[in-house]
Every structure is written in C-alpha cells, then in structure tokens.
mmCIF file of C-alpha atoms in Angstrom:
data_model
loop_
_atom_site.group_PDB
_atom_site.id
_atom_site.type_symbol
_atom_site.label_atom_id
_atom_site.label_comp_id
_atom_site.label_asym_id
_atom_site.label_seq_id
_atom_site.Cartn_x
_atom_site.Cartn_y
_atom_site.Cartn_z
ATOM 1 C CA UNK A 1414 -6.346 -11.305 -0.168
ATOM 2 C CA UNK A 1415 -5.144 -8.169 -2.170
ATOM 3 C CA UNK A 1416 -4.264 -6.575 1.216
ATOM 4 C CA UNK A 1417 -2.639 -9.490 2.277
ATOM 5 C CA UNK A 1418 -0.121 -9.882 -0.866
ATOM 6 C CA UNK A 1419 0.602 -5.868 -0.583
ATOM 7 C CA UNK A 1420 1.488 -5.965 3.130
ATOM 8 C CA UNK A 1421 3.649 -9.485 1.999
ATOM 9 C CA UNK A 1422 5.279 -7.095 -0.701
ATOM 10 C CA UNK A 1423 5.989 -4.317 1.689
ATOM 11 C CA UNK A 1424 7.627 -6.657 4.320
ATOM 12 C CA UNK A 1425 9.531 -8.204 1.791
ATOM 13 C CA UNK A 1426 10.708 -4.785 0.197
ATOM 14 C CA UNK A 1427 11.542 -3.305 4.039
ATOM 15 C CA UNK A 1428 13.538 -6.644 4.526
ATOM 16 C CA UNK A 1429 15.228 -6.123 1.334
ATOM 17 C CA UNK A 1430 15.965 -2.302 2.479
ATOM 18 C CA UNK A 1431 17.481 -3.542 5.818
ATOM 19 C CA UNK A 1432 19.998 -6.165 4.016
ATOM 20 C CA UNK A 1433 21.051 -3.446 1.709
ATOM 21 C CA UNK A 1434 21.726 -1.227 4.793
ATOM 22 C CA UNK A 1435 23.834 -3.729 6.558
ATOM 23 C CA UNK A 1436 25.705 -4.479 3.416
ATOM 24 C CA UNK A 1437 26.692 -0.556 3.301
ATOM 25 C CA UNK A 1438 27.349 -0.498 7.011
ATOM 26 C CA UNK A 1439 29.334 -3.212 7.201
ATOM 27 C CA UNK A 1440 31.934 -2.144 3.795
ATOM 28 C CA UNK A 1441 31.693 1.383 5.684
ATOM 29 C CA UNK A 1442 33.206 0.004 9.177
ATOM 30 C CA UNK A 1443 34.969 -2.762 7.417
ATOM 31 C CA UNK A 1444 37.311 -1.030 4.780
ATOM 32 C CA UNK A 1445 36.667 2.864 4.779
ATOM 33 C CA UNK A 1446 36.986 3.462 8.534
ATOM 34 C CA UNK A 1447 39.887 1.465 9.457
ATOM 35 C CA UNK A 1448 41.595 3.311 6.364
ATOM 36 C CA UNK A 1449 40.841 6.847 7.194
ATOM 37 C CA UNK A 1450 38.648 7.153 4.012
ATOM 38 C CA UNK A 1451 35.202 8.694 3.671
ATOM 39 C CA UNK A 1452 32.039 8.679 1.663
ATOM 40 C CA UNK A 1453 29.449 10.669 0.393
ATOM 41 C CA UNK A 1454 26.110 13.013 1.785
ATOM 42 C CA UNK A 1455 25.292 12.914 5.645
ATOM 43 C CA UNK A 1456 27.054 9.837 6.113
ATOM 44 C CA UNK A 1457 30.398 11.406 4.555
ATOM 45 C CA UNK A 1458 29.975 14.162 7.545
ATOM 46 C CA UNK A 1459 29.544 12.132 9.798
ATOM 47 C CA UNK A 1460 32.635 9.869 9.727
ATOM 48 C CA UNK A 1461 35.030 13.227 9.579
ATOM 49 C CA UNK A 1462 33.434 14.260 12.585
ATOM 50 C CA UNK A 1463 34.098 10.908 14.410
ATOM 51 C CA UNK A 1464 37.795 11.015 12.787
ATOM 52 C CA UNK A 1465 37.939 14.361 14.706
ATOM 53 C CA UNK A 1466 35.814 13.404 17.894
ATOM 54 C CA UNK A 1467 35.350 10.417 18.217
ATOM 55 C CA UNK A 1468 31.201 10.461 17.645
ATOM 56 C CA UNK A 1469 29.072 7.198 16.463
ATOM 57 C CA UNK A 1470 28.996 7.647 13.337
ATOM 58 C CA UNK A 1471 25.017 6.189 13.076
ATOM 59 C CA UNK A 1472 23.850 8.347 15.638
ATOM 60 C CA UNK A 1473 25.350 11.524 13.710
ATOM 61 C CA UNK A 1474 23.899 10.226 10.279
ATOM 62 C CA UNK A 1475 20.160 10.315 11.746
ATOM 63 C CA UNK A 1476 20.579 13.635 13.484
ATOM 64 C CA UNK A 1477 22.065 15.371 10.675
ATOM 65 C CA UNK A 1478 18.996 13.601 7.999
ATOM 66 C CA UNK A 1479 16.396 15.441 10.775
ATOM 67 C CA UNK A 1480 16.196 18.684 9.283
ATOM 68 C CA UNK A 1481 16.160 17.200 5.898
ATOM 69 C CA UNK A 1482 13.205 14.964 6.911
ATOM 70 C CA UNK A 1483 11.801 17.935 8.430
ATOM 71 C CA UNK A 1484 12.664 19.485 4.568
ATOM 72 C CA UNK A 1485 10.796 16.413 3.108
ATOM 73 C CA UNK A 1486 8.179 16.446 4.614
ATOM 74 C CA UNK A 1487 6.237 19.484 4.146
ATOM 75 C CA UNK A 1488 8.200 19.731 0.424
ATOM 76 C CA UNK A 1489 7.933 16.314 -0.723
ATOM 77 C CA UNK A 1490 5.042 14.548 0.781
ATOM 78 C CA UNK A 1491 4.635 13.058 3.594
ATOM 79 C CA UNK A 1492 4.518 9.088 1.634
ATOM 80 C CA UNK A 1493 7.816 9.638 0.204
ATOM 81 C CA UNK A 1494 9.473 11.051 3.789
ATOM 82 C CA UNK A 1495 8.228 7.713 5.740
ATOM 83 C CA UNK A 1496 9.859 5.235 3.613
ATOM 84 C CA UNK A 1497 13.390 7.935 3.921
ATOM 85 C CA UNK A 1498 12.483 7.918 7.588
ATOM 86 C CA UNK A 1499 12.453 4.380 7.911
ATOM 87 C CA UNK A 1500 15.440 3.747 5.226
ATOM 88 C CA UNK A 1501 17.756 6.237 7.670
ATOM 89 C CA UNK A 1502 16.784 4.645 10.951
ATOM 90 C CA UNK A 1503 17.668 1.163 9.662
ATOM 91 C CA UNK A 1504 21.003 2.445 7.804
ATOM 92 C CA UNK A 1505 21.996 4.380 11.232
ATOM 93 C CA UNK A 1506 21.269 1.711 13.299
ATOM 94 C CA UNK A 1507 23.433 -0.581 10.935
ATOM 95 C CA UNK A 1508 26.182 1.863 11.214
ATOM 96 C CA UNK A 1509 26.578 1.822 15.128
ATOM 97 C CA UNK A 1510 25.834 -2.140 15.467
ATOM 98 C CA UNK A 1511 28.379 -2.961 12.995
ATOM 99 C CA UNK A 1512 30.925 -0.685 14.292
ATOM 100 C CA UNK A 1513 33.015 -3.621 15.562
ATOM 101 C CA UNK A 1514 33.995 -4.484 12.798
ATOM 102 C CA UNK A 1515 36.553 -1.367 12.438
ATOM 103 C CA UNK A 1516 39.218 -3.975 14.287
ATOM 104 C CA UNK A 1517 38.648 -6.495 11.897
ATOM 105 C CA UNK A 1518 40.069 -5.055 8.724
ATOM 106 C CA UNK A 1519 41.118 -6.899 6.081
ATOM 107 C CA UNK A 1520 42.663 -5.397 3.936
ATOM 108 C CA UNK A 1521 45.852 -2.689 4.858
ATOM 109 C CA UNK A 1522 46.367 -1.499 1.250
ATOM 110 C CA UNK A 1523 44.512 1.882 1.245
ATOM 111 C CA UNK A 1524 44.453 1.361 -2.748
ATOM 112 C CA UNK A 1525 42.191 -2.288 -2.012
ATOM 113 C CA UNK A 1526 40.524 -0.308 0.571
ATOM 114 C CA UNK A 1527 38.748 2.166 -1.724
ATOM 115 C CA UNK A 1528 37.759 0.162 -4.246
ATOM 116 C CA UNK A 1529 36.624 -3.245 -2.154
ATOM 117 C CA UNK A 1530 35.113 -0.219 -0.079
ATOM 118 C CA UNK A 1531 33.379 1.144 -2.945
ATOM 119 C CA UNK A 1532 32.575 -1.804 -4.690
ATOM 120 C CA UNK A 1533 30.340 -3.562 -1.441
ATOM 121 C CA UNK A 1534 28.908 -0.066 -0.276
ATOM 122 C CA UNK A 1535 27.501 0.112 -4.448
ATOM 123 C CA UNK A 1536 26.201 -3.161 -3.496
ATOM 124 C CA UNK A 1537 24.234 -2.308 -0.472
ATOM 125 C CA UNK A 1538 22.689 1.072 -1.758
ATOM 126 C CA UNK A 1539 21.977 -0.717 -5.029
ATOM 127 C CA UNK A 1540 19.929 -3.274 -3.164
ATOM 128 C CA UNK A 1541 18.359 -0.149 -0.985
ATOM 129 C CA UNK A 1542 17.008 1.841 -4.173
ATOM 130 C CA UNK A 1543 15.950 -1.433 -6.063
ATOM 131 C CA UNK A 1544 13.615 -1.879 -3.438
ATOM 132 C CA UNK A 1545 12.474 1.631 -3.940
ATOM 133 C CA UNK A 1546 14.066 2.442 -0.955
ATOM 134 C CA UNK A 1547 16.380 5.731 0.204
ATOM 135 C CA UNK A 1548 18.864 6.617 3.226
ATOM 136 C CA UNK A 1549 18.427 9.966 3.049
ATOM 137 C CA UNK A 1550 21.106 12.259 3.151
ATOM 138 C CA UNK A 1551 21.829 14.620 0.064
ATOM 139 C CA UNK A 1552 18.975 12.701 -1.543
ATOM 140 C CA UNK A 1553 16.051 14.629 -0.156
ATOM 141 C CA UNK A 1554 18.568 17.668 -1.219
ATOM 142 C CA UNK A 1555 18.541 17.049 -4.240
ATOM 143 C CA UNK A 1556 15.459 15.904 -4.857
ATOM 144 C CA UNK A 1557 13.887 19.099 -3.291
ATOM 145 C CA UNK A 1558 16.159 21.052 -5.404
ATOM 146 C CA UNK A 1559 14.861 19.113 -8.729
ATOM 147 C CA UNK A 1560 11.143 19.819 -7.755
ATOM 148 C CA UNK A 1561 11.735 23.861 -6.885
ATOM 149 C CA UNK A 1562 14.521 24.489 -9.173
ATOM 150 C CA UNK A 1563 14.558 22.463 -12.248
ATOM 151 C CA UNK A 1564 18.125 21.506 -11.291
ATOM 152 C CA UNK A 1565 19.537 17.872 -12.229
ATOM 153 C CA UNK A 1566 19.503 15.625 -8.884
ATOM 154 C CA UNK A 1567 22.798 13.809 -9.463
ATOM 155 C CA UNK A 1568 24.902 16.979 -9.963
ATOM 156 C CA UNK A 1569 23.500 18.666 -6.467
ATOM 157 C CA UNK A 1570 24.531 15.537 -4.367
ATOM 158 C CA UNK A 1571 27.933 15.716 -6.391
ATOM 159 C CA UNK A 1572 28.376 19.471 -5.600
ATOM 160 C CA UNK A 1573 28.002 18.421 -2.220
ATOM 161 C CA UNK A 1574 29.778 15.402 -2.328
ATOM 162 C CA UNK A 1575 32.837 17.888 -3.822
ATOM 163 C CA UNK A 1576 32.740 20.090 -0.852
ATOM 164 C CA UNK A 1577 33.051 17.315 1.522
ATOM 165 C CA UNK A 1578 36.007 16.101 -0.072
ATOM 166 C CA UNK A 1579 37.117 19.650 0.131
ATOM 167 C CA UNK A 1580 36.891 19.784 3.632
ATOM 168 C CA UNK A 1581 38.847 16.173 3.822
ATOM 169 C CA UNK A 1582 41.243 16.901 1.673
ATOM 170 C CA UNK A 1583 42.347 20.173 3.696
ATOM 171 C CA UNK A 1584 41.796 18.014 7.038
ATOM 172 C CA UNK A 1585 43.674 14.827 6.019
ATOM 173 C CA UNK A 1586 45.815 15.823 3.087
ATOM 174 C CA UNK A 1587 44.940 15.630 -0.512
ATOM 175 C CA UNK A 1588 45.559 11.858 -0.895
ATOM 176 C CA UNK A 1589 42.961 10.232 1.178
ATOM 177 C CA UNK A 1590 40.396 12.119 -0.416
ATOM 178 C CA UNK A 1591 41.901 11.038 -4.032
ATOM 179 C CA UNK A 1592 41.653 7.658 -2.383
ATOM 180 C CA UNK A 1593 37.981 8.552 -1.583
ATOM 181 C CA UNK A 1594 37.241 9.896 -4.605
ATOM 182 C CA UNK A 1595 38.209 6.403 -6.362
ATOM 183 C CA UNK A 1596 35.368 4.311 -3.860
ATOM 184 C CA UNK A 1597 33.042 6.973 -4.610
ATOM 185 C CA UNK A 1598 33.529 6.010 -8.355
ATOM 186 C CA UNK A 1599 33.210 2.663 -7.820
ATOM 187 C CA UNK A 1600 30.201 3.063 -5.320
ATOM 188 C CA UNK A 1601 28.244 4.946 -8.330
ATOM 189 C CA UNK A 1602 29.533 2.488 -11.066
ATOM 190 C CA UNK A 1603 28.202 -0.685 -8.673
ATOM 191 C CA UNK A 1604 25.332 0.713 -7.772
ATOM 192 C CA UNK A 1605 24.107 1.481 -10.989
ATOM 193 C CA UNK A 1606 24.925 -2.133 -11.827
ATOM 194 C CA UNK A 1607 22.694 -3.544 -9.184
ATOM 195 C CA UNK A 1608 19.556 -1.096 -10.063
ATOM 196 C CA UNK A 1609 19.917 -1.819 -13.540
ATOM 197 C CA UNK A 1610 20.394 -5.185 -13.104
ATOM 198 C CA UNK A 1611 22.776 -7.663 -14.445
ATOM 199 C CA UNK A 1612 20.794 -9.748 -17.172
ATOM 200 C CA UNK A 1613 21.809 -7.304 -19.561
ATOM 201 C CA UNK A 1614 21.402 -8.123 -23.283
ATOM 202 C CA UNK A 1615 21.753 -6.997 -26.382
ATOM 203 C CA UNK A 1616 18.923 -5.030 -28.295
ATOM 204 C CA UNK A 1617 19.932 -5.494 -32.694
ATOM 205 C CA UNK A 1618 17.961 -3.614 -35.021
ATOM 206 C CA UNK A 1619 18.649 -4.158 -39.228
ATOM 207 C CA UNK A 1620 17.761 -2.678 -42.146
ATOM 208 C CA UNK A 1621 17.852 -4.889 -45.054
ATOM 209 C CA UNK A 1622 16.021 -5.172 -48.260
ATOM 210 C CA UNK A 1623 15.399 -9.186 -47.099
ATOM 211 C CA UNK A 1624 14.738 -8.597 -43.525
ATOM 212 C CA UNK A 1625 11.943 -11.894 -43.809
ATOM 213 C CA UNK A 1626 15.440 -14.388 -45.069
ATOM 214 C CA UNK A 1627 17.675 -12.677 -42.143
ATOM 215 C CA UNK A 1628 14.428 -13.003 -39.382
ATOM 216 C CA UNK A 1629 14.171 -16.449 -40.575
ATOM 217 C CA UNK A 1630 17.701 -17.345 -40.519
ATOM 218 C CA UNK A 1631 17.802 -15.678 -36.731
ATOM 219 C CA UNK A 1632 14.305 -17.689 -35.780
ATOM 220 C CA UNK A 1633 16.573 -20.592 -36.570
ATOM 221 C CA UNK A 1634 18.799 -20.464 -33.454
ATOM 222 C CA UNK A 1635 15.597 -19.954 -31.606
ATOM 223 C CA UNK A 1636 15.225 -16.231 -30.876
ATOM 224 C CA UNK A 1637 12.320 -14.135 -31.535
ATOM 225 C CA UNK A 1638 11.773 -11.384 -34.184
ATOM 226 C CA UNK A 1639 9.728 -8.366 -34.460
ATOM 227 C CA UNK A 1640 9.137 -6.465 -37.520
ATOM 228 C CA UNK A 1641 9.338 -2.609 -37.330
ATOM 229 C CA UNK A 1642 7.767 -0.754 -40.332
ATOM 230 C CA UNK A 1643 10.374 1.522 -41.437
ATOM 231 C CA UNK A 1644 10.485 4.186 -44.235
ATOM 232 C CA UNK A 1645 13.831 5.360 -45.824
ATOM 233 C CA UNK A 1646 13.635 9.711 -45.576
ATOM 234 C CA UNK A 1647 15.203 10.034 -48.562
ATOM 235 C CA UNK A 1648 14.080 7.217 -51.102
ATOM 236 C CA UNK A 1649 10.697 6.986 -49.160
ATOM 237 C CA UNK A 1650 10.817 3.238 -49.714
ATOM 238 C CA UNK A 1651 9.148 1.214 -47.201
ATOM 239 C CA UNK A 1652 10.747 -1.616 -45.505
ATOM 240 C CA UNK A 1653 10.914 -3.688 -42.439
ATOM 241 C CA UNK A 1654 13.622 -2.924 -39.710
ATOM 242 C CA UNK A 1655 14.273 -6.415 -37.948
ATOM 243 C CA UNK A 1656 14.254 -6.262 -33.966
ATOM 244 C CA UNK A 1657 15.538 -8.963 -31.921
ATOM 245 C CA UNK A 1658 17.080 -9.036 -28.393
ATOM 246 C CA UNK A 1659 19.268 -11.792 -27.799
ATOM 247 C CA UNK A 1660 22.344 -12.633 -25.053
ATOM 248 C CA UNK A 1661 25.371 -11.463 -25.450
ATOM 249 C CA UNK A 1662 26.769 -15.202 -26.566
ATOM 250 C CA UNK A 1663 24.503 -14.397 -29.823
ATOM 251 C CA UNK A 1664 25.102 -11.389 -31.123
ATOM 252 C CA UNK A 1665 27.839 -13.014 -33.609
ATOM 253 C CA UNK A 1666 25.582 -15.829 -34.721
ATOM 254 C CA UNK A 1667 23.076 -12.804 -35.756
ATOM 255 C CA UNK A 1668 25.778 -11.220 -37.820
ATOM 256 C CA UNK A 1669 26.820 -13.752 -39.418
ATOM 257 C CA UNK A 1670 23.106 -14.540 -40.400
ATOM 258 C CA UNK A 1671 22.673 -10.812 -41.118
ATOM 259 C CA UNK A 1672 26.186 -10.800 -43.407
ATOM 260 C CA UNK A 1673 25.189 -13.777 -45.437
ATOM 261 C CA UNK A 1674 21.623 -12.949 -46.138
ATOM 262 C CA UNK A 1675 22.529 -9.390 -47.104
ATOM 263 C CA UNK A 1676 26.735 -8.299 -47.222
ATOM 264 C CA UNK A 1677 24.971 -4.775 -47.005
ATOM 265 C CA UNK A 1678 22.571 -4.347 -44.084
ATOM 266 C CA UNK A 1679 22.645 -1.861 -41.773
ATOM 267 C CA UNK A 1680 22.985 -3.207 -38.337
ATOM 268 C CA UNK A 1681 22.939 -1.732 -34.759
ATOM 269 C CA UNK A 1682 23.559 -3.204 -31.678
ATOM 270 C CA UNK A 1683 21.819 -1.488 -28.035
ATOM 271 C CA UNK A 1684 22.608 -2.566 -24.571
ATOM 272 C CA UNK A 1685 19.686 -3.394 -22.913
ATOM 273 C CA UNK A 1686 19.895 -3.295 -19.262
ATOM 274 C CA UNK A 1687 17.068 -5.478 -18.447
ATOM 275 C CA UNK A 1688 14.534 -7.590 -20.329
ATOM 276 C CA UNK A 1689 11.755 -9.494 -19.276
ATOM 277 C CA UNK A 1690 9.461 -11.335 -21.337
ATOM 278 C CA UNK A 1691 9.619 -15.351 -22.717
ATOM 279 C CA UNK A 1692 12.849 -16.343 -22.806
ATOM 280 C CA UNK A 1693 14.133 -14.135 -20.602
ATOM 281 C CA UNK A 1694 13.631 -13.040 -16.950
ATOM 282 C CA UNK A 1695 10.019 -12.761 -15.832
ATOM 283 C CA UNK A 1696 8.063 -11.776 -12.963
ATOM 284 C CA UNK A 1697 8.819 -14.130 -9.580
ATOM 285 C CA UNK A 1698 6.477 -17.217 -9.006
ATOM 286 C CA UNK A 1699 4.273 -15.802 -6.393
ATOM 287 C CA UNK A 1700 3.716 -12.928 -8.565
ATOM 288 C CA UNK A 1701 2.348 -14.699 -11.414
ATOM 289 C CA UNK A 1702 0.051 -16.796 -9.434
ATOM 290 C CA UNK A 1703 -1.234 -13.339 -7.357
ATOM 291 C CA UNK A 1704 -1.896 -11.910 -10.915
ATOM 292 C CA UNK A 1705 -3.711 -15.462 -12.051
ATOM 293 C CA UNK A 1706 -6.066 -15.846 -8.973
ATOM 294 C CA UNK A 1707 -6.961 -11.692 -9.142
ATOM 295 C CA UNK A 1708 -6.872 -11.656 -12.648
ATOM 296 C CA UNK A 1709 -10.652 -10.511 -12.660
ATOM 297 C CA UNK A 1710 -9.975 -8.092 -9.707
ATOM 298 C CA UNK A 1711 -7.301 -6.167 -11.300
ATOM 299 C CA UNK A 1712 -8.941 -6.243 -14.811
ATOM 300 C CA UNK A 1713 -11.877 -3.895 -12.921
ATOM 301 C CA UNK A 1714 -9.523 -1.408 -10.571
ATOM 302 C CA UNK A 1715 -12.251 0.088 -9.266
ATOM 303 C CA UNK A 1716 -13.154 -2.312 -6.783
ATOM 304 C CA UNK A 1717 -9.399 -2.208 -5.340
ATOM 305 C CA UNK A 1718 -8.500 0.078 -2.975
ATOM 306 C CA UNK A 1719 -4.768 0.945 -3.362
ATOM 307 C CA UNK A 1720 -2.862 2.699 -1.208
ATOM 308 C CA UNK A 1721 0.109 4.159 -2.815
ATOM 309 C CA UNK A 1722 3.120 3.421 -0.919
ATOM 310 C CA UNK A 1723 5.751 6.415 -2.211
#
C-alpha cells in the first residue's frame, strides 16, 4: 500500500511537471517567438540560433542540456540527473509540438509581448519546480558551481543569462533584449509567486505589558494566539510576545485590538508566504487519509523501505 501511494505521488508529480512544461512552451511559441524576443539558459540559445537558422528550437534545448546531464551526473548524483533528464525531455518535446502556435500570436505589441510572455512562462516553471521538478539548462550550472565553489546559484544562471542577452543585443539591436530583459523580470517575479504560493498571510508579533487582554481581544474575531516568552535586554523584564497569523483582511481588526488594549505596544507585521495548519490550508484529502490508515507504519520507519526520489 505504501508503494502504491508513492508511485500515485510520483505520477501525479511527473503529470504536474509535464503541464508546467506545456504552459512554458506554449507562452514561449505563443508571445516570445512571434516577437523576436528570447529567454533565459539553454532554452535562451536555442531560440537565437533558430532566429539565425532556422533550427527546432526543442531539439536544440535537449542537445545543448547533454553535456550538462553528462555534468550532473557524475557531479550531482545520479537521483537528482533522472528527474532533470526527464524534466528536459518533456519541456523539449513541448517546445517542438507546440511550435504551431508561432502563427497564432496574439498579441503585436512587443511591450504586451514581454510581459504576457513572462508572466505565463513564470507560470509554467513555477508549476515545474513546485513539483520538485527542473528543465535543466543553467540549473545543473549553477547548481554544480554551488556544490564545488561555494558560489550563490541564482547569480551564476544570471551571469549567464547576461551574456546571452549580450550576444542578442549585438545580434538584434539593444531593444529587443531590453524587451527581454523585462519578461525575464516578470518570469522570476511569477515564478517565485507560484513556488511560494499564493495563500500568503500575515505573521504579527506584539510586545505589550497586557499581551493576555490584546490575545483575548484577538481570540474574539476567532484567530488563534501563541504566547512567546520574551525578555527585554535591557530591563531584563520578562514578558509575553503575542504571535498570531491571520489574512490579510485582519490585520486592521488586530491593531485596533492591539491600540486599544495598550496605545503603546510594539507591533510587527511578517509576510508569510505560506501557512498550513487549522484554519488555514492543510495537506490534500488523500493525504490525510494515507497518513490515518499508516499512521502505525510511519510512527516505526524502520519497517518502510523508502526510496528517495531526488
């Protein structure tokens, strides 16, 4: 049964992986082609050689990711450089099969281009790492340079991602790679978005010398409260900090309740990218009742046999 609900999980993820792909593929031939724009690693390469000669663009991404996989592989294991394997085939494949869709633009404006362009493709590589999944590219570049170097992941892929647009910019002219440069900002910002998720709330801690009226004025409105013990550095007094996470349709009702109780607490309000717990999002249906029926497997590990999938 535990083998069972893993290889359900895996299909599901690899499903998950494949709409993400065609997502990407599809804002690739749908607004970046038709307007002469570009994007970033392998895939970025690939469509200025096609501008040039005319080469699927899909076939080009997976034989330019070879000697990374290659790279991977004996660098980075061989259960991470599968699942890239697998992520690049399906994204490559997407790329070619979708290439119709460069005569169906719809938008002309260059401007609409790059972001609608950017905005989908953040959409599609979003969905692609939140199932844990990778297209390769300057990825595996970066992430080999991270394990041997120390060096930070995200500025390798955008040292690349500058050259290319280097290259582009001396090709095309300077203004389709500004242009570029724009969906590649909005690809990040999206795709950030999508991996962080978006039931973001807010995280409010105060300090207060009557943090038990203000967490029962806030357990009014129905939201939780936690009690953090707290000690002032200077006065050494000991108090309790008040921590409560609430949507973002609350956070004035808590400082109102906070202001009345005590015109001087100290308040601070966190994003939180993504809670789970009561009252908030929680683990899917089938989930829950895999963890109920196993509950006694999984509280003794040892007579599971995992296979770890990364």
């Amino acid at each position: 049964m535990i083998h069972l609900k893993m290889m359900r999980h895996r299909l599901l993820r690899y499903l998950g992986i494949t709409v993400g792909c065609l997502i990407a593929s599809c804002s690739i031939n749908l607004f970046l082609v038709p307007s002469h724009l570009l994007t970033g690693g392998a895939t970025g390469i690939a469509i200025i050689v096609y501008y040039l000669a005319q080469l699927p663009i899909g076939l080009q991404t997976f034989l330019y990711n070879i000697p990374l996989l290659m790279a991977a592989w004996k660098t980075l294991g061989h259960g991470y450089t599968v699942d890239v394997i697998i992520g690049t085939g399906i994204f490559s494949l997407c790329l070619d099969l979708t290439r119709f869709l460069n005569a169906y633009a719809p938008v002309n404006d260059i401007m609409l281009a790059a972001i609608f362009g950017g905005v989908f493709n953040g959409i599609g590589y979003g969905i692609v790492f939140r199932m844990n999944g990778s297209t390769g590219g300057f990825d595996i570049v970066g992430a080999i340079a991270k394990k041997y170097y120390s060096l930070n992941m995200g500025g390798v892929i955008f040292a690349f991602n500058c050259m290319i647009m280097c290259v582009a910019a001396f090709l095309f002219g300077v203004a389709p790679a500004m242009f570029t440069l724009i969906c590649m900002y909005m690809n990040a910002m999206v795709t950030d978005k999508v991996i962080a998720g978006f039931n973001s709330r807010k995280a409010v801690l105060i300090i207060s010398d009557r943090a038990q009226q203000i967490a029962d004025g806030i357990m009014e409105v129905g939201r939780g409260v936690t009690f953090l013990h707290g000690q002032g550095a200077f006065t050494r007094k000991e108090r309790n900090v008040v921590f409560v996470v609430v949507k973002l349709t609350q956070v004035s009702k808590i400082k109102l309740i906070a202001h009345a109780v005590d015109p001087h607490a100290f308040m601070i309000i966190m994003s939180a990218n993504e809670v789970m717990g009561r009252g908030f999002s929680e683990p899917g249906i089938a989930f829950r009742r895999f963890i109920n029926k196993d509950k006694v497997q999984l509280e003794h590990p040892e007579h599971l046999k995992w296979h770890d999938e990364r």
